[in-house]
mmCIF file of C-alpha atoms and ligand atoms in Angstrom:
data_model
loop_
_atom_site.group_PDB
_atom_site.id
_atom_site.type_symbol
_atom_site.label_atom_id
_atom_site.label_comp_id
_atom_site.label_asym_id
_atom_site.label_seq_id
_atom_site.Cartn_x
_atom_site.Cartn_y
_atom_site.Cartn_z
ATOM 1 C CA MET A 115 4.415 -63.877 24.210
ATOM 2 C CA LYS A 116 5.545 -63.233 20.599
ATOM 3 C CA MET A 117 7.093 -65.576 18.240
ATOM 4 C CA ALA A 118 10.370 -65.138 16.513
ATOM 5 C CA GLY A 119 9.343 -67.875 13.868
ATOM 6 C CA PHE A 120 7.968 -71.148 13.080
ATOM 7 C CA TYR A 121 9.152 -73.921 11.079
ATOM 8 C CA ASP A 122 6.294 -76.380 9.928
ATOM 9 C CA GLU A 123 8.995 -79.151 9.165
ATOM 10 C CA SER A 124 12.573 -79.483 10.302
ATOM 11 C CA ILE A 125 15.165 -82.307 10.767
ATOM 12 C CA SER A 126 17.900 -80.069 12.184
ATOM 13 C CA ASN A 127 16.412 -79.152 15.712
ATOM 14 C CA GLY A 128 16.011 -82.589 17.120
ATOM 15 C CA LEU A 129 15.649 -86.190 15.962
ATOM 16 C CA GLY A 130 13.339 -86.723 13.422
ATOM 17 C CA TRP A 131 10.705 -84.705 11.477
ATOM 18 C CA ARG A 132 9.696 -81.779 14.063
ATOM 19 C CA ALA A 133 7.627 -78.478 13.938
ATOM 20 C CA VAL A 134 9.912 -75.777 15.468
ATOM 21 C CA LEU A 135 8.291 -72.979 17.574
ATOM 22 C CA PHE A 136 10.788 -70.012 18.258
ATOM 23 C CA VAL A 137 9.547 -67.676 21.054
ATOM 24 C CA SER A 138 10.641 -64.256 21.530
ATOM 25 C CA GLY A 139 12.581 -63.102 24.508
ATOM 26 C CA CYS A 140 15.756 -64.224 26.300
ATOM 27 C CA PRO A 141 17.463 -62.701 29.216
ATOM 28 C CA HIS A 142 20.829 -64.306 28.780
ATOM 29 C CA ASN A 143 22.633 -62.190 26.271
ATOM 30 C CA CYS A 144 25.245 -65.099 25.474
ATOM 31 C CA PRO A 145 28.336 -63.546 23.536
ATOM 32 C CA GLY A 146 28.143 -64.756 20.024
ATOM 33 C CA CYS A 147 24.178 -65.394 20.288
ATOM 34 C CA GLN A 148 23.073 -66.149 16.716
ATOM 35 C CA ASN A 149 19.670 -64.975 17.150
ATOM 36 C CA LYS A 150 20.124 -61.802 18.671
ATOM 37 C CA MET A 151 16.953 -59.758 17.663
ATOM 38 C CA ALA A 152 15.020 -62.884 19.200
ATOM 39 C CA GLN A 153 16.394 -61.614 22.519
ATOM 40 C CA SER A 154 13.902 -58.889 22.316
ATOM 41 C CA PHE A 155 10.383 -59.917 24.017
ATOM 42 C CA ASP A 156 9.090 -57.399 21.667
ATOM 43 C CA TYR A 157 10.477 -59.017 18.409
ATOM 44 C CA GLY A 158 8.127 -61.056 16.098
ATOM 45 C CA GLU A 159 4.821 -61.483 15.842
ATOM 46 C CA GLU A 160 1.982 -62.386 18.588
ATOM 47 C CA PHE A 161 1.960 -65.908 19.297
ATOM 48 C CA ASP A 162 -1.335 -67.518 17.841
ATOM 49 C CA LYS A 163 -1.645 -70.626 19.668
ATOM 50 C CA GLN A 164 -4.382 -72.133 17.539
ATOM 51 C CA LYS A 165 -2.873 -71.071 14.382
ATOM 52 C CA ILE A 166 0.130 -73.202 15.199
ATOM 53 C CA ILE A 167 -1.652 -76.135 16.460
ATOM 54 C CA ASN A 168 -3.725 -76.156 13.202
ATOM 55 C CA LYS A 169 -0.597 -76.359 11.437
ATOM 56 C CA ILE A 170 0.801 -79.148 13.378
ATOM 57 C CA CYS A 171 -2.557 -80.870 12.828
ATOM 58 C CA ASP A 172 -2.393 -80.778 9.192
ATOM 59 C CA ASN A 173 1.131 -82.217 8.807
ATOM 60 C CA SER A 174 0.887 -86.036 9.623
ATOM 61 C CA ILE A 175 4.686 -86.453 8.835
ATOM 62 C CA LEU A 176 5.688 -84.881 12.311
ATOM 63 C CA LYS A 177 6.660 -86.663 15.063
ATOM 64 C CA GLY A 178 7.496 -84.108 17.472
ATOM 65 C CA ILE A 179 7.635 -80.248 18.408
ATOM 66 C CA THR A 180 10.868 -78.572 19.311
ATOM 67 C CA ILE A 181 10.405 -75.087 21.434
ATOM 68 C CA SER A 182 13.265 -72.895 20.871
ATOM 69 C CA GLY A 183 13.969 -69.197 21.153
ATOM 70 C CA GLY A 184 14.738 -67.021 22.480
ATOM 71 C CA GLU A 185 14.312 -68.446 25.862
ATOM 72 C CA PRO A 186 11.157 -70.928 26.175
ATOM 73 C CA LEU A 187 11.785 -71.394 30.028
ATOM 74 C CA CYS A 188 12.355 -67.755 31.227
ATOM 75 C CA LYS A 189 9.555 -66.488 33.772
ATOM 76 C CA GLU A 190 7.952 -64.586 30.984
ATOM 77 C CA ASN A 191 7.485 -67.521 28.647
ATOM 78 C CA VAL A 192 7.178 -70.560 30.586
ATOM 79 C CA LYS A 193 3.564 -70.373 31.245
ATOM 80 C CA GLU A 194 2.487 -69.833 27.838
ATOM 81 C CA VAL A 195 4.930 -72.411 26.548
ATOM 82 C CA VAL A 196 3.690 -75.157 29.103
ATOM 83 C CA GLU A 197 0.106 -74.268 27.883
ATOM 84 C CA PHE A 198 1.233 -74.785 24.406
ATOM 85 C CA ILE A 199 2.828 -78.028 25.079
ATOM 86 C CA LYS A 200 -0.222 -79.380 26.977
ATOM 87 C CA ASP A 201 -2.614 -78.219 23.931
ATOM 88 C CA VAL A 202 -0.164 -79.773 21.305
ATOM 89 C CA LYS A 203 -0.460 -83.274 23.167
ATOM 90 C CA LYS A 204 -4.262 -83.147 23.196
ATOM 91 C CA VAL A 205 -4.313 -83.166 19.516
ATOM 92 C CA ARG A 206 -1.102 -85.210 19.155
ATOM 93 C CA PRO A 207 -0.539 -87.272 22.295
ATOM 94 C CA ASN A 208 2.311 -89.212 20.767
ATOM 95 C CA PHE A 209 4.186 -86.022 20.073
ATOM 96 C CA ASN A 210 7.649 -86.137 21.353
ATOM 97 C CA VAL A 211 8.806 -82.631 22.733
ATOM 98 C CA TRP A 212 12.208 -81.114 22.687
ATOM 99 C CA CYS A 213 13.165 -77.834 24.416
ATOM 100 C CA TYR A 214 16.429 -75.462 24.096
ATOM 101 C CA SER A 215 17.054 -73.527 27.019
ATOM 102 C CA GLY A 216 19.813 -71.299 28.139
ATOM 103 C CA TYR A 217 19.008 -72.547 32.000
ATOM 104 C CA THR A 218 20.603 -75.766 32.884
ATOM 105 C CA ILE A 219 18.396 -78.408 34.196
ATOM 106 C CA GLU A 220 19.967 -77.714 37.625
ATOM 107 C CA GLU A 221 18.827 -74.326 37.374
ATOM 108 C CA LEU A 222 15.414 -74.943 36.527
ATOM 109 C CA LYS A 223 14.963 -77.938 39.305
ATOM 110 C CA ASN A 224 16.233 -75.072 41.755
ATOM 111 C CA ARG A 225 13.591 -72.620 41.082
ATOM 112 C CA ASN A 226 11.407 -75.149 42.472
ATOM 113 C CA ASP A 227 8.180 -73.365 41.196
ATOM 114 C CA GLU A 228 4.989 -75.190 40.057
ATOM 115 C CA ILE A 229 5.008 -73.934 36.463
ATOM 116 C CA THR A 230 8.810 -74.867 35.933
ATOM 117 C CA ASN A 231 8.148 -78.117 37.345
ATOM 118 C CA GLN A 232 5.168 -78.537 34.894
ATOM 119 C CA ALA A 233 7.407 -77.548 31.969
ATOM 120 C CA LEU A 234 10.023 -80.310 33.156
ATOM 121 C CA LYS A 235 7.050 -83.071 33.299
ATOM 122 C CA GLU A 236 5.825 -82.102 29.583
ATOM 123 C CA ILE A 237 9.404 -82.071 28.104
ATOM 124 C CA ASP A 238 10.936 -85.137 26.945
ATOM 125 C CA VAL A 239 14.467 -83.636 25.733
ATOM 126 C CA LEU A 240 15.951 -80.590 27.055
ATOM 127 C CA VAL A 241 19.145 -79.227 25.257
ATOM 128 C CA ASP A 242 20.320 -77.126 28.435
ATOM 129 C CA GLY A 243 22.677 -74.299 29.148
ATOM 130 C CA ARG A 244 23.732 -70.834 27.518
ATOM 131 C CA PHE A 245 25.644 -70.720 24.387
ATOM 132 C CA VAL A 246 29.555 -70.397 25.220
ATOM 133 C CA GLN A 247 31.743 -69.064 22.504
ATOM 134 C CA GLU A 248 34.722 -70.523 23.637
ATOM 135 C CA LYS A 249 33.210 -73.905 23.777
ATOM 136 C CA LYS A 250 31.443 -73.443 20.175
ATOM 137 C CA ASP A 251 31.641 -76.692 17.913
ATOM 138 C CA PRO A 252 30.162 -76.757 14.673
ATOM 139 C CA THR A 253 30.543 -80.621 14.500
ATOM 140 C CA LEU A 254 28.157 -81.124 17.457
ATOM 141 C CA LYS A 255 24.640 -82.452 16.461
ATOM 142 C CA PHE A 256 21.654 -80.121 17.530
ATOM 143 C CA ARG A 257 23.833 -77.905 19.925
ATOM 144 C CA GLY A 258 26.074 -74.802 19.473
ATOM 145 C CA SER A 259 28.759 -75.399 22.210
ATOM 146 C CA SER A 260 30.140 -78.369 24.149
ATOM 147 C CA ASN A 261 29.036 -77.184 27.555
ATOM 148 C CA GLN A 262 25.240 -77.722 26.185
ATOM 149 C CA ARG A 263 23.784 -81.217 26.907
ATOM 150 C CA ILE A 264 21.130 -82.963 25.402
ATOM 151 C CA LEU A 265 19.084 -84.441 28.391
ATOM 152 C CA ASP A 266 16.453 -87.136 28.882
ATOM 153 C CA VAL A 267 14.333 -85.176 30.918
ATOM 154 C CA GLN A 268 12.042 -87.691 32.623
ATOM 155 C CA LYS A 269 15.114 -89.838 33.538
ATOM 156 C CA CYS A 270 16.923 -86.874 35.033
ATOM 157 C CA ILE A 271 14.069 -86.102 37.271
ATOM 158 C CA ASN A 272 12.958 -89.743 38.168
ATOM 159 C CA GLU A 273 16.531 -91.032 38.841
ATOM 160 C CA ASN A 274 17.783 -87.606 40.248
ATOM 161 C CA LYS A 275 20.751 -87.727 38.175
ATOM 162 C CA ILE A 276 22.066 -86.276 34.868
ATOM 163 C CA VAL A 277 21.265 -88.685 31.876
ATOM 164 C CA GLN A 278 22.417 -87.348 28.592
ATOM 165 C CA ILE A 279 21.086 -88.928 25.225
ATOM 166 C CA ALA A 280 23.603 -90.549 23.191
ATOM 167 C CA LEU A 281 23.198 -89.439 19.365
HETATM 168 S S1 SF4 B 403 20.325 -68.424 25.482
HETATM 169 FE FE1 SF4 B 403 20.284 -68.604 23.022
HETATM 170 S S2 SF4 B 403 18.834 -66.849 22.307
HETATM 171 FE FE2 SF4 B 403 19.334 -66.470 24.546
HETATM 172 S S3 SF4 B 403 21.296 -65.194 24.215
HETATM 173 FE FE3 SF4 B 403 22.133 -66.973 24.506
HETATM 174 S S4 SF4 B 403 22.258 -67.929 22.569
HETATM 175 FE FE4 SF4 B 403 21.069 -66.350 22.408
#
């Protein structure tokens, strides 16, 4: 997997101080995508998991990690993303995990494959759905278009319904 970027600290990619990993590669090709270069799986630099984990360990202000892209949960990236989250939690067990995905939670659940189910177990908050230009709204917090939802993943799974986080 390649990564399109990494922020040591951010407050605009989820609640609280967070590190942000942008993975490379996305199959959705949404019109109006603001990160078109990161749609290529060859874009960016090789993902060095240990280097990123070391950076996270060195920063005590962080409350969580956000995985964005590109598409973290496509079949090409999901396995490495799950391994990364698990390894982050070994060193920072209280970390809160946000993930941005162009897939909806329904699409992810319907895959019904082991690695996607593991991803859903590890993620606390999923901002789901493709970017839709006609629904673009710059006033929205933490998302680009109004079709996208900010979901409490564990409640969505355990209660088998859509549970959005009110911000
Ligand atoms: S899901 Fe995100 S990265 Fe992928 S094409 Fe759509 S806006 Fe761009």
